Coordinates of C-alpha atoms in Angstrom, one line a residue:
Chain V
M21 CA 13.4 -65.1 -44.2
K22 CA 10.0 -67.7 -43.4
M23 CA 9.6 -65.8 -40.2
E24 CA 9.7 -62.5 -42.5
E25 CA 8.1 -64.1 -45.1
M26 CA 5.2 -65.7 -42.7
S27 CA 4.2 -61.7 -41.9
L28 CA 4.6 -60.1 -44.2
S29 CA 2.0 -62.1 -46.5
G30 CA -0.1 -62.0 -42.8
L31 CA -0.1 -58.2 -42.6
D32 CA -2.5 -56.4 -43.7
N33 CA -3.7 -54.2 -46.1
S34 CA -2.7 -51.2 -43.7
K35 CA 0.7 -51.7 -43.3
L36 CA 1.6 -52.3 -46.1
E37 CA 0.4 -48.8 -47.2
A38 CA 2.3 -47.5 -44.4
I39 CA 4.7 -49.3 -46.1
A40 CA 4.4 -47.8 -48.7
Q41 CA 4.4 -44.6 -48.0
E42 CA 7.9 -44.7 -45.8
I43 CA 8.9 -45.9 -49.2
Y44 CA 7.7 -42.8 -50.9
A45 CA 8.6 -40.1 -48.1
D46 CA 12.3 -41.2 -48.1
L47 CA 12.4 -41.0 -51.7
V48 CA 11.0 -37.6 -51.8
E49 CA 13.3 -37.1 -48.9
D50 CA 16.5 -38.0 -50.6
S51 CA 15.3 -36.4 -53.9
C52 CA 15.2 -31.9 -51.7
L53 CA 18.2 -33.5 -50.6
G54 CA 19.9 -33.5 -53.6
F55 CA 18.6 -30.0 -54.9
C56 CA 19.7 -28.6 -51.5
F57 CA 23.3 -29.9 -51.9
E58 CA 23.1 -29.2 -56.0
V59 CA 21.9 -24.7 -54.9
H60 CA 24.3 -25.0 -52.1
R61 CA 27.1 -25.9 -54.8
A62 CA 25.9 -23.1 -56.5
V63 CA 25.4 -21.0 -54.3
K64 CA 29.3 -21.3 -53.2
C65 CA 31.1 -21.7 -56.6
G66 CA 29.2 -18.6 -57.9
Y67 CA 27.1 -20.3 -60.1
F68 CA 23.7 -20.1 -58.7
F69 CA 22.5 -16.1 -59.9
L70 CA 23.8 -17.0 -63.6
D71 CA 21.1 -17.4 -65.7
D72 CA 19.0 -14.4 -64.6
T73 CA 19.6 -11.5 -66.7
D74 CA 18.5 -7.6 -66.5
P75 CA 14.2 -7.5 -67.0
D76 CA 16.0 -5.2 -70.4
S77 CA 17.2 -8.0 -72.5
M78 CA 14.6 -10.2 -70.7
K79 CA 11.3 -7.7 -72.8
D80 CA 14.0 -7.9 -75.7
F81 CA 14.0 -11.7 -75.8
E82 CA 10.3 -12.7 -74.8
I83 CA 8.6 -15.1 -76.7
V84 CA 6.1 -13.9 -79.7
D85 CA 2.6 -14.9 -79.9
Q86 CA 1.0 -13.0 -83.2
P87 CA -0.5 -14.8 -85.0
G88 CA 1.7 -14.9 -88.8
L89 CA 5.3 -14.1 -86.2
D90 CA 7.2 -17.1 -85.1
I91 CA 8.4 -17.1 -81.8
F92 CA 11.8 -15.0 -82.6
G93 CA 9.1 -12.0 -83.8
Q94 CA 10.3 -13.1 -87.7
V95 CA 7.3 -13.1 -90.3
F96 CA 7.1 -15.9 -91.9
N97 CA 7.1 -16.2 -95.8
Q98 CA 8.4 -12.9 -95.9
W99 CA 11.5 -13.4 -99.4
K100 CA 9.1 -15.2 -100.8
S101 CA 7.7 -11.7 -102.4
K102 CA 11.2 -9.8 -102.1
E103 CA 13.4 -8.9 -105.3
C104 CA 16.0 -8.0 -105.9
V105 CA 17.9 -6.0 -107.9
C106 CA 21.2 -7.6 -110.0
P107 CA 23.6 -5.8 -110.3
N108 CA 26.1 -6.8 -113.1
C109 CA 23.0 -7.1 -115.6
S110 CA 20.5 -3.4 -113.5
R111 CA 17.1 -6.6 -113.4
S112 CA 15.0 -6.5 -111.0
I113 CA 15.1 -10.8 -110.3
A114 CA 12.8 -12.7 -107.8
A115 CA 15.4 -13.7 -104.1
S116 CA 14.6 -17.1 -104.5
R117 CA 15.8 -16.7 -107.9
F118 CA 18.3 -14.8 -107.6
A119 CA 21.7 -16.6 -106.7
P120 CA 21.3 -19.4 -109.9
H121 CA 21.4 -15.7 -112.4
L122 CA 23.9 -13.5 -110.7
E123 CA 25.7 -17.1 -111.8
K124 CA 25.0 -17.5 -114.7
C125 CA 25.2 -13.4 -115.4
L126 CA 28.2 -13.3 -113.9
G127 CA 29.5 -16.1 -116.1
M128 CA 30.8 -17.4 -112.8
G129 CA 30.5 -20.8 -111.4
R130 CA 30.8 -24.2 -112.5
N131 CA 27.2 -23.5 -115.2
S132 CA 27.7 -21.1 -116.6
S133 CA 30.8 -22.0 -117.4
R134 CA 30.1 -24.9 -119.2
I135 CA 27.2 -23.8 -121.1
A136 CA 29.8 -20.9 -122.5
N137 CA 32.8 -24.2 -123.3
R138 CA 29.7 -25.7 -125.9
R139 CA 28.6 -22.5 -127.0
I140 CA 32.5 -22.1 -128.2
A141 CA 32.6 -25.4 -129.5
N142 CA 29.3 -25.3 -131.5
S143 CA 29.9 -22.0 -132.7
N144 CA 33.5 -23.4 -133.8
N145 CA 32.3 -25.8 -135.3
M146 CA 28.7 -23.9 -137.5
N147 CA 31.9 -21.1 -138.3
K148 CA 33.7 -24.3 -139.5
S149 CA 31.6 -25.7 -142.2
E150 CA 30.0 -22.2 -142.7
S151 CA 34.0 -21.6 -144.7
D152 CA 33.6 -24.3 -146.1
Q153 CA 31.3 -22.5 -149.1
E154 CA 32.6 -20.8 -151.7
D155 CA 29.7 -18.7 -152.3
N156 CA 27.9 -16.1 -149.5
D157 CA 25.2 -15.5 -151.3
D158 CA 24.0 -19.0 -149.4
I159 CA 23.7 -16.7 -146.2
N160 CA 20.5 -14.0 -147.8
D161 CA 19.4 -17.6 -149.0
N162 CA 16.1 -17.8 -147.5
D163 CA 15.7 -21.4 -146.6
W164 CA 19.1 -21.7 -144.3
S165 CA 17.4 -18.2 -142.3
Y166 CA 14.0 -19.8 -142.1
G167 CA 16.2 -23.5 -140.5
S168 CA 18.3 -21.0 -138.0
E169 CA 15.8 -19.2 -136.7
K170 CA 13.9 -23.1 -136.2
K171 CA 17.2 -24.0 -134.9
A172 CA 17.7 -21.2 -131.8
K173 CA 13.5 -21.2 -131.4
K174 CA 12.9 -24.5 -130.3
R175 CA 16.5 -24.5 -128.7
K176 CA 15.7 -23.3 -125.7
S177 CA 13.0 -26.4 -124.9
D178 CA 15.5 -28.7 -125.5
K179 CA 17.3 -30.3 -121.9
N180 CA 20.7 -29.5 -121.6
P181 CA 22.8 -32.7 -120.6
N182 CA 25.8 -30.5 -119.0
S183 CA 23.4 -28.7 -116.9
P184 CA 23.2 -30.1 -113.0
R185 CA 18.7 -29.8 -113.2
R186 CA 18.9 -32.5 -114.9
S187 CA 15.2 -33.3 -114.4
K188 CA 13.7 -30.4 -114.4
S189 CA 13.1 -28.0 -118.2
L190 CA 14.9 -24.8 -118.4
K191 CA 12.4 -21.9 -116.9
H192 CA 14.2 -18.4 -116.6
K193 CA 15.4 -17.0 -119.0
N194 CA 19.1 -16.4 -119.3
G195 CA 21.1 -13.4 -121.4
E196 CA 23.7 -15.7 -122.5
L197 CA 21.4 -18.9 -123.2
S198 CA 20.1 -16.8 -125.9
N199 CA 22.1 -19.1 -129.0
S200 CA 22.6 -22.6 -128.0
D201 CA 24.3 -25.3 -130.3
P202 CA 22.8 -26.8 -132.5
F203 CA 23.0 -30.4 -132.0
K204 CA 21.2 -29.7 -128.7
Y205 CA 19.9 -33.6 -127.3
N206 CA 18.4 -35.2 -125.1
N207 CA 18.2 -37.2 -121.8
S208 CA 17.1 -40.0 -123.9
T209 CA 19.3 -41.4 -126.1
G210 CA 18.0 -39.5 -129.3
I211 CA 17.1 -36.1 -130.5
S212 CA 14.0 -34.2 -132.4
Y213 CA 14.2 -34.1 -135.8
E214 CA 10.8 -31.8 -136.7
T215 CA 13.2 -28.6 -135.0
L216 CA 16.3 -29.8 -137.8
G217 CA 17.1 -27.8 -140.6
P218 CA 18.2 -29.9 -143.6
E219 CA 21.4 -30.4 -143.9
E220 CA 21.4 -31.4 -140.2
L221 CA 19.8 -33.7 -141.2
R222 CA 22.3 -34.4 -143.4
S223 CA 25.0 -35.0 -141.5
L224 CA 23.0 -36.2 -138.5
L225 CA 22.4 -39.3 -140.1
T226 CA 25.6 -39.7 -142.2
T227 CA 27.0 -40.3 -138.3
Q228 CA 24.6 -41.4 -136.4
C229 CA 21.6 -43.8 -137.0
G230 CA 18.9 -42.3 -137.2
V231 CA 15.7 -43.9 -136.8
I232 CA 12.7 -42.5 -135.0
S233 CA 11.5 -44.6 -132.4
E234 CA 7.9 -45.0 -132.0
H235 CA 6.9 -44.6 -129.0
T236 CA 9.4 -40.3 -129.1
K237 CA 9.4 -40.0 -132.2
K238 CA 12.9 -39.1 -131.9
M239 CA 15.7 -40.5 -133.5
C240 CA 18.6 -42.6 -132.8
T241 CA 23.1 -40.9 -131.3
R242 CA 23.6 -44.3 -132.3
S243 CA 26.1 -45.2 -133.9
L244 CA 25.1 -46.1 -137.6
R245 CA 25.8 -49.7 -136.7
C246 CA 23.9 -48.7 -133.6
P247 CA 21.7 -53.2 -132.7
Q248 CA 18.8 -52.5 -131.9
H249 CA 17.8 -50.9 -135.7
T250 CA 18.2 -52.3 -138.7
D251 CA 19.6 -51.0 -142.2
E252 CA 15.6 -51.4 -142.9
Q253 CA 14.6 -49.8 -140.9
R254 CA 17.5 -46.7 -141.0
R255 CA 17.4 -46.5 -145.4
T256 CA 14.0 -46.1 -145.3
V257 CA 14.0 -42.6 -142.4
R258 CA 17.6 -41.7 -144.6
I259 CA 14.5 -41.9 -148.0
Y260 CA 12.0 -40.0 -145.3
F261 CA 13.5 -37.2 -144.7
L262 CA 16.3 -36.2 -147.9
G263 CA 13.9 -37.6 -150.4
P264 CA 14.0 -41.4 -153.2
S265 CA 17.9 -39.3 -153.8
A266 CA 18.7 -40.0 -150.3
V267 CA 21.0 -42.8 -150.0
F268 CA 21.7 -45.5 -146.7
P269 CA 26.0 -44.3 -146.1
E270 CA 26.6 -47.7 -145.4
V271 CA 30.7 -47.9 -144.5
E272 CA 32.2 -50.3 -143.1
S273 CA 29.9 -52.9 -144.6
S274 CA 29.4 -51.9 -147.9
L275 CA 32.4 -54.0 -149.8
D276 CA 31.3 -56.6 -148.3
N277 CA 27.3 -56.1 -149.4
D278 CA 27.2 -57.8 -152.8
S279 CA 23.0 -57.8 -152.9
F280 CA 22.7 -55.2 -153.6
D281 CA 21.1 -54.3 -156.4
M282 CA 22.5 -52.7 -159.3
T283 CA 19.7 -52.3 -160.7
D284 CA 18.1 -49.7 -158.2
S285 CA 21.3 -47.3 -158.2
Q286 CA 22.0 -47.3 -162.0
A287 CA 18.7 -45.5 -162.3
L288 CA 19.2 -43.7 -158.9
I289 CA 22.7 -42.8 -160.7
S290 CA 21.0 -41.6 -163.5
R291 CA 18.5 -39.8 -162.3
L292 CA 21.1 -37.5 -160.1
Q293 CA 23.0 -37.2 -163.5
W294 CA 19.8 -36.0 -164.3
D295 CA 18.6 -33.6 -162.0
G296 CA 22.2 -32.8 -161.7
S297 CA 23.3 -30.4 -165.0
S298 CA 24.1 -31.5 -168.6
D299 CA 27.0 -31.1 -169.8
L300 CA 28.0 -33.6 -166.5
S301 CA 26.4 -36.3 -167.8
P302 CA 29.5 -37.9 -169.9
S303 CA 32.4 -38.3 -166.9
D304 CA 29.6 -39.2 -165.2
S305 CA 28.4 -41.7 -166.9
G306 CA 32.1 -42.7 -167.6
S307 CA 32.8 -42.5 -163.8
S308 CA 30.4 -43.9 -162.3
K309 CA 30.3 -46.9 -164.2
T310 CA 32.9 -47.9 -162.2
S311 CA 32.2 -47.3 -158.9
E312 CA 29.7 -49.9 -159.5
N313 CA 31.5 -53.1 -159.1
Q314 CA 32.3 -51.3 -155.1
G315 CA 28.3 -52.8 -154.7
W316 CA 28.0 -49.8 -152.6
G317 CA 30.4 -46.5 -154.0
L318 CA 26.9 -44.2 -154.6
G319 CA 26.2 -44.9 -150.5
T320 CA 29.6 -43.2 -149.1
N321 CA 30.1 -40.7 -151.7
S322 CA 26.7 -39.4 -150.4
S323 CA 27.8 -39.8 -147.8
E324 CA 30.8 -37.6 -147.7
S325 CA 28.5 -35.1 -149.9
R326 CA 26.4 -34.8 -147.4
K327 CA 29.8 -34.6 -145.0
T328 CA 31.0 -31.4 -145.6
K329 CA 26.9 -29.8 -145.4
K330 CA 26.3 -28.2 -148.5
K331 CA 23.7 -25.7 -149.0
K332 CA 22.0 -25.9 -151.9
S333 CA 20.2 -29.6 -152.3
H334 CA 20.4 -30.1 -155.8
L335 CA 24.3 -29.4 -155.7
S336 CA 24.9 -32.5 -153.4
L337 CA 23.0 -34.4 -155.7
V338 CA 25.7 -32.9 -158.7
G339 CA 28.9 -33.9 -155.2
T340 CA 26.8 -37.4 -155.6
A341 CA 27.6 -37.7 -158.4
S342 CA 30.6 -36.0 -159.2
G343 CA 31.7 -37.1 -156.5
L344 CA 31.5 -41.2 -157.9
G345 CA 34.5 -40.9 -159.7
S346 CA 36.1 -39.4 -157.4
N347 CA 36.5 -41.7 -154.4
K348 CA 37.0 -45.8 -154.1
K349 CA 37.7 -45.7 -150.6
K350 CA 36.0 -47.4 -147.9
K351 CA 36.0 -44.5 -145.5
P352 CA 34.1 -41.2 -146.7
K353 CA 37.2 -38.6 -146.2
P354 CA 37.9 -38.3 -149.8
P355 CA 38.3 -34.7 -150.3
A356 CA 34.7 -33.8 -151.6
P357 CA 35.3 -30.3 -151.0
P358 CA 37.0 -29.4 -154.7
T359 CA 34.3 -31.6 -156.4
P360 CA 31.8 -29.3 -155.6
S361 CA 33.6 -26.2 -156.5
I362 CA 34.0 -27.1 -159.8
Y363 CA 30.5 -26.9 -160.6
D364 CA 29.8 -23.6 -158.5
D365 CA 29.8 -21.6 -161.8
I366 CA 27.4 -23.7 -164.2
N367 CA 24.6 -23.0 -160.5
Chain N
M277 CA 4.7 -56.5 -33.7
R278 CA 6.5 -52.7 -34.3
R279 CA 9.4 -54.7 -34.5
D280 CA 8.4 -57.9 -37.5
V281 CA 7.4 -54.0 -39.3
Q282 CA 11.2 -53.2 -38.5
I283 CA 12.2 -56.1 -39.5
L284 CA 10.0 -55.8 -42.5
R285 CA 10.9 -52.4 -43.2
A286 CA 14.5 -53.8 -43.6
A287 CA 14.0 -56.0 -45.9
I288 CA 12.3 -55.0 -47.7
N289 CA 14.6 -51.8 -48.1
Q290 CA 17.6 -54.0 -48.8
K291 CA 15.3 -56.0 -51.1
L292 CA 15.1 -52.8 -53.0
I293 CA 18.4 -52.4 -53.2
E294 CA 19.0 -55.3 -54.7
T295 CA 17.0 -55.1 -57.0
G296 CA 17.7 -52.0 -57.9
E297 CA 14.1 -50.7 -58.0
R298 CA 15.2 -47.9 -55.1
E299 CA 17.3 -46.3 -57.7
R300 CA 15.1 -46.8 -60.5
L301 CA 12.5 -45.0 -58.7
K302 CA 13.6 -42.3 -57.7
E303 CA 15.1 -41.3 -61.2
L304 CA 11.7 -42.2 -61.9
L305 CA 10.8 -39.6 -59.1
R306 CA 13.5 -37.2 -59.7
A307 CA 12.7 -36.3 -63.8
K308 CA 8.9 -36.2 -63.0
L309 CA 9.8 -33.8 -60.4
I310 CA 11.9 -31.7 -63.0
E311 CA 8.0 -31.6 -65.7
C312 CA 6.7 -31.2 -63.6
G313 CA 8.2 -27.7 -62.4
W314 CA 8.8 -28.5 -59.2
K315 CA 12.3 -27.9 -59.1
D316 CA 11.9 -25.0 -61.3
Q317 CA 9.8 -23.5 -58.3
L318 CA 12.0 -24.5 -55.5
K319 CA 14.9 -22.6 -57.7
A320 CA 13.2 -19.3 -57.6
H321 CA 11.8 -19.9 -53.4
C322 CA 15.6 -20.8 -52.4
K323 CA 16.6 -17.7 -54.8
E324 CA 14.8 -14.9 -52.2
V325 CA 16.1 -17.6 -49.4
I326 CA 19.8 -16.8 -50.2
K327 CA 18.5 -13.1 -50.8
E328 CA 17.9 -12.9 -47.8
K329 CA 20.1 -14.5 -45.8
G330 CA 23.2 -13.4 -47.7
L331 CA 25.1 -15.0 -50.2
E332 CA 28.4 -15.6 -48.2
H333 CA 26.2 -17.1 -45.4
V334 CA 24.6 -19.1 -46.5
T335 CA 25.0 -22.7 -45.2
V336 CA 23.6 -27.0 -45.7
D337 CA 21.8 -27.4 -42.6
D338 CA 20.4 -23.5 -43.5
L339 CA 19.4 -24.8 -47.0
V340 CA 17.9 -28.2 -45.7
A341 CA 16.0 -26.6 -43.1
E342 CA 14.3 -24.9 -45.3
I343 CA 13.6 -25.7 -48.6
T344 CA 12.9 -29.8 -47.7
P345 CA 9.7 -28.6 -46.5
K346 CA 8.5 -26.6 -48.6
G347 CA 9.5 -29.2 -51.5
R348 CA 8.3 -31.8 -49.8
A349 CA 4.6 -29.8 -50.0
L350 CA 5.5 -28.9 -53.8
V351 CA 5.2 -32.5 -55.1
P352 CA 2.1 -32.4 -57.1
D353 CA -0.9 -35.5 -56.2
S354 CA -0.6 -37.2 -59.8
V355 CA 3.7 -38.0 -59.0
K356 CA 2.7 -38.7 -55.5
K357 CA 0.3 -41.1 -57.1
E358 CA 2.4 -42.9 -59.5
L359 CA 5.1 -43.2 -57.1
L360 CA 2.9 -45.4 -54.0
Q361 CA 0.8 -47.1 -57.4
R362 CA 5.0 -48.9 -58.4
I363 CA 6.3 -49.1 -55.2
R364 CA 3.0 -51.3 -54.1
T365 CA 3.2 -53.1 -57.5
F366 CA 6.8 -53.8 -56.1
L367 CA 6.2 -54.9 -52.9
A368 CA 3.4 -57.6 -54.0
Q369 CA 5.7 -58.7 -56.0
H370 CA 7.5 -59.7 -53.7
A371 CA 5.6 -60.5 -50.7
S372 CA 6.5 -63.9 -51.4
L373 CA 9.9 -64.0 -51.6

């Protein structure tokens, strides 16, 4: 090795260059030989000419290089403006919206069955409450129909929690989504109270917290004892919506609360009786005084009356007054329906 | 002197193989030749040769004789320069070894 060292350092550049050139030549020769072997093997195995196609096919699949086309010759946004005719409803639908429309139109697919189930459930609710009514004249009542129209219009803009597209709003019109349920909840736990009719408000307020949040202006949908809001807030909301006669439906703690102001409830009761028919007063005053000792008895009864979803406001007030005597339990599930019926004739 | 050079060359070759540099250089050359289209040009030439000779009668020697000179000539200058550069670098690195 020593000899090579000495000789290498002693060599001039030309020699080194010559050596480099030789090495390079060797490498190229290796590559050529390798290539020859490949070709020869391909020839002998018969696959050498496989990649040659006939000129006709070559022309067909030539690379396209025109503006507006991709290399296969296809137009870029050909399907954007295409419209398809739905075989079910014979409407012309944009191509990109066709698949979801068909899903709804045919009533197949996950989302449409969910929507249909909800509608059935809610229409059952509506039918049940309506069948409790004695008077069919109520249907012609102006207030009622206006409320339901308002509801139907506003429902479209509310978000459907069942829909997979919860993050987007429902833009397209659906043939089946005309009458959505009245209790459309948003993704956040709140309801827009502007869109609710008076009866729904009442029933909502008997089961839920209902306190209106400052930022979102929506009602809280948590339970009546939700820790985020105080009882005062709940009472305020109820008074705001249902008038001064509305009472706070605090059910659980009703009997425990001895701080209930007796004088206030008496004033309320007397006002109720005065608003209702005067025939009621003797029986009611008696019954109301007995239930005074219950503390929030007033509250429990008003909650029942709300739950029966009375259409006429004064009827419910009367129901409240009369219900005072009948109910001495904590839970508001007594037979409230019979009591109002007695007074229907009076009205 | 020639003897020295020969011995030197042998030593260098040995070094190249030992360090694996020769393999690396070979791979590099192959990749570069494919990239620059040398392989495709040569293949087209091959096809002509084979068509001339007849598919059945092609031998390795024929192919080698026909193709190698063409192949050597077709290597682009850039590839040649780069490879020479690498070899020189190697030599410079291992001059003291």
